[in-house]
mmCIF file of C-alpha atoms in Angstrom:
data_model
loop_
_atom_site.group_PDB
_atom_site.id
_atom_site.type_symbol
_atom_site.label_atom_id
_atom_site.label_comp_id
_atom_site.label_asym_id
_atom_site.label_seq_id
_atom_site.Cartn_x
_atom_site.Cartn_y
_atom_site.Cartn_z
ATOM 1 C CA MET A 12 16.042 -1.420 12.883
ATOM 2 C CA SER A 13 14.124 -1.203 9.622
ATOM 3 C CA TRP A 14 10.406 -1.893 9.269
ATOM 4 C CA LEU A 15 11.139 -4.971 7.157
ATOM 5 C CA GLY A 16 13.684 -6.212 9.679
ATOM 6 C CA ARG A 17 11.518 -5.652 12.743
ATOM 7 C CA LEU A 18 8.289 -7.068 11.309
ATOM 8 C CA PHE A 19 9.412 -9.705 8.830
ATOM 9 C CA GLY A 20 13.078 -10.459 9.619
ATOM 10 C CA LEU A 21 14.171 -9.150 6.217
ATOM 11 C CA GLU A 22 17.018 -6.839 5.261
ATOM 12 C CA LYS A 23 16.142 -3.286 4.312
ATOM 13 C CA PRO A 24 16.633 -3.097 0.525
ATOM 14 C CA GLU A 25 19.100 -0.626 -0.956
ATOM 15 C CA ASP A 26 16.280 1.158 -2.750
ATOM 16 C CA ALA A 27 13.283 0.739 -0.453
ATOM 17 C CA ALA A 28 11.098 3.096 -2.512
ATOM 18 C CA LYS A 29 11.579 0.997 -5.640
ATOM 19 C CA THR A 30 10.963 -2.210 -3.681
ATOM 20 C CA ALA A 31 7.738 -0.788 -2.250
ATOM 21 C CA ALA A 32 6.430 -0.292 -5.772
ATOM 22 C CA ALA A 33 7.291 -3.957 -6.514
ATOM 23 C CA ALA A 34 7.743 -5.521 -9.875
ATOM 24 C CA PRO A 35 4.602 -6.927 -11.439
ATOM 25 C CA ALA A 36 4.020 -10.576 -10.658
ATOM 26 C CA ALA A 37 5.495 -12.997 -13.143
ATOM 27 C CA ASP A 38 2.113 -14.718 -13.156
ATOM 28 C CA ALA A 39 -0.619 -12.214 -14.051
ATOM 29 C CA SER A 40 -3.132 -14.234 -12.021
ATOM 30 C CA VAL A 41 -1.493 -13.128 -8.744
ATOM 31 C CA PRO A 42 -3.644 -10.409 -7.100
ATOM 32 C CA ALA A 43 -1.826 -7.115 -6.518
ATOM 33 C CA GLU A 44 -2.065 -7.495 -2.723
ATOM 34 C CA ARG A 45 -0.218 -10.839 -2.929
ATOM 35 C CA VAL A 46 2.752 -9.589 -4.975
ATOM 36 C CA GLY A 47 5.934 -9.797 -2.911
ATOM 37 C CA LEU A 48 8.945 -7.539 -2.743
ATOM 38 C CA HIS A 49 10.447 -8.985 -5.925
ATOM 39 C CA GLY A 50 7.325 -9.749 -7.949
ATOM 40 C CA GLU A 51 6.804 -13.237 -6.517
ATOM 41 C CA PHE A 52 3.631 -14.563 -4.886
ATOM 42 C CA ASP A 53 3.659 -13.691 -1.178
ATOM 43 C CA GLN A 54 0.687 -14.077 1.169
ATOM 44 C CA SER A 55 1.894 -10.952 3.034
ATOM 45 C CA GLY A 56 3.162 -9.127 -0.035
ATOM 46 C CA LEU A 57 1.176 -5.924 0.466
ATOM 47 C CA ALA A 58 2.204 -5.613 4.126
ATOM 48 C CA LYS A 59 5.865 -6.148 3.201
ATOM 49 C CA ARG A 60 5.689 -3.540 0.437
ATOM 50 C CA VAL A 61 4.067 -1.059 2.853
ATOM 51 C CA ALA A 62 6.911 -1.764 5.320
ATOM 52 C CA ALA A 63 9.411 -1.057 2.521
ATOM 53 C CA ALA A 64 7.585 2.209 1.741
ATOM 54 C CA PHE A 65 7.803 3.209 5.423
ATOM 55 C CA ASP A 66 11.538 2.352 5.341
ATOM 56 C CA ALA A 67 11.939 4.689 2.361
ATOM 57 C CA ASP A 68 10.445 7.661 4.255
ATOM 58 C CA ALA A 69 12.879 9.300 6.696
ATOM 59 C CA GLU A 70 9.999 10.686 8.772
ATOM 60 C CA LEU A 71 8.590 7.202 9.371
ATOM 61 C CA ASP A 72 11.678 5.027 9.675
ATOM 62 C CA ASP A 73 12.072 5.471 13.446
ATOM 63 C CA VAL A 74 8.487 4.647 14.511
ATOM 64 C CA ASN A 75 8.875 1.278 16.217
ATOM 65 C CA SER A 76 5.604 0.857 18.116
ATOM 66 C CA LEU A 77 3.372 0.107 15.150
ATOM 67 C CA TYR A 78 2.737 -3.120 13.275
ATOM 68 C CA ILE A 79 1.523 -3.725 9.738
ATOM 69 C CA ALA A 80 -0.806 -6.514 8.679
ATOM 70 C CA GLN A 81 -3.146 -7.009 5.790
ATOM 71 C CA THR A 82 -6.585 -8.433 5.212
ATOM 72 C CA GLY A 83 -6.893 -8.901 1.483
ATOM 73 C CA SER A 84 -6.186 -5.505 -0.049
ATOM 74 C CA THR A 85 -6.722 -3.639 3.244
ATOM 75 C CA VAL A 86 -3.619 -2.522 5.119
ATOM 76 C CA VAL A 87 -4.160 -2.892 8.873
ATOM 77 C CA LEU A 88 -2.085 -0.724 11.216
ATOM 78 C CA LYS A 89 -1.899 -1.744 14.894
ATOM 79 C CA GLY A 90 -0.112 -0.218 17.867
ATOM 80 C CA SER A 91 0.731 3.374 18.709
ATOM 81 C CA VAL A 92 2.205 6.424 17.009
ATOM 82 C CA PRO A 93 3.599 9.619 18.538
ATOM 83 C CA SER A 94 1.272 12.055 16.717
ATOM 84 C CA GLN A 95 -1.717 12.389 14.425
ATOM 85 C CA HIS A 96 0.601 13.883 11.802
ATOM 86 C CA ILE A 97 2.682 10.676 11.729
ATOM 87 C CA LEU A 98 -0.436 8.504 11.485
ATOM 88 C CA ASP A 99 -1.808 10.640 8.637
ATOM 89 C CA LYS A 100 1.536 10.351 6.820
ATOM 90 C CA MET A 101 1.557 6.566 7.295
ATOM 91 C CA VAL A 102 -1.963 6.278 5.888
ATOM 92 C CA THR A 103 -0.982 8.391 2.865
ATOM 93 C CA VAL A 104 2.160 6.318 2.225
ATOM 94 C CA ALA A 105 0.318 3.008 2.684
ATOM 95 C CA LYS A 106 -2.513 4.017 0.335
ATOM 96 C CA ALA A 107 0.046 4.852 -2.352
ATOM 97 C CA VAL A 108 1.397 1.268 -2.408
ATOM 98 C CA HIS A 109 0.082 -0.667 -5.395
ATOM 99 C CA GLY A 110 -2.637 -3.086 -4.330
ATOM 100 C CA ALA A 111 -3.750 -1.165 -1.231
ATOM 101 C CA ALA A 112 -7.479 -0.486 -1.449
ATOM 102 C CA SER A 113 -7.815 0.970 2.053
ATOM 103 C CA VAL A 114 -5.999 1.470 5.342
ATOM 104 C CA GLU A 115 -7.555 0.515 8.682
ATOM 105 C CA THR A 116 -6.372 2.510 11.719
ATOM 106 C CA ASN A 117 -8.958 1.690 14.391
ATOM 107 C CA GLN A 118 -6.333 -0.338 16.304
ATOM 108 C CA VAL A 119 -3.889 2.597 16.525
ATOM 109 C CA THR A 120 -3.536 4.911 19.495
ATOM 110 C CA VAL A 121 -2.046 8.393 19.119
ATOM 111 C CA GLY A 122 0.181 9.952 21.734
#
């Protein structure tokens, strides 16, 4: 199951990488972390776009023991990952999503 499907009950988009980048909000007053998958206001927009970015990466699409949340512009990862390499890759991918100021991993166990 995709990240978007498992965490948010949404279908994995055809072009997850493009969706992760997200269209700019129609209303310029919407903060970058609140821009949804299609440019709309979404309280969990950043977390959903990070999930789409994870869906777009073949190395990350089968990790199913981690959850994504957000606190403002901070991406919060919770759960467990199989290796430090995978966690490092997830942090790199999450930081690259527009609107992500930082990534918190103190609630992640490795191994």
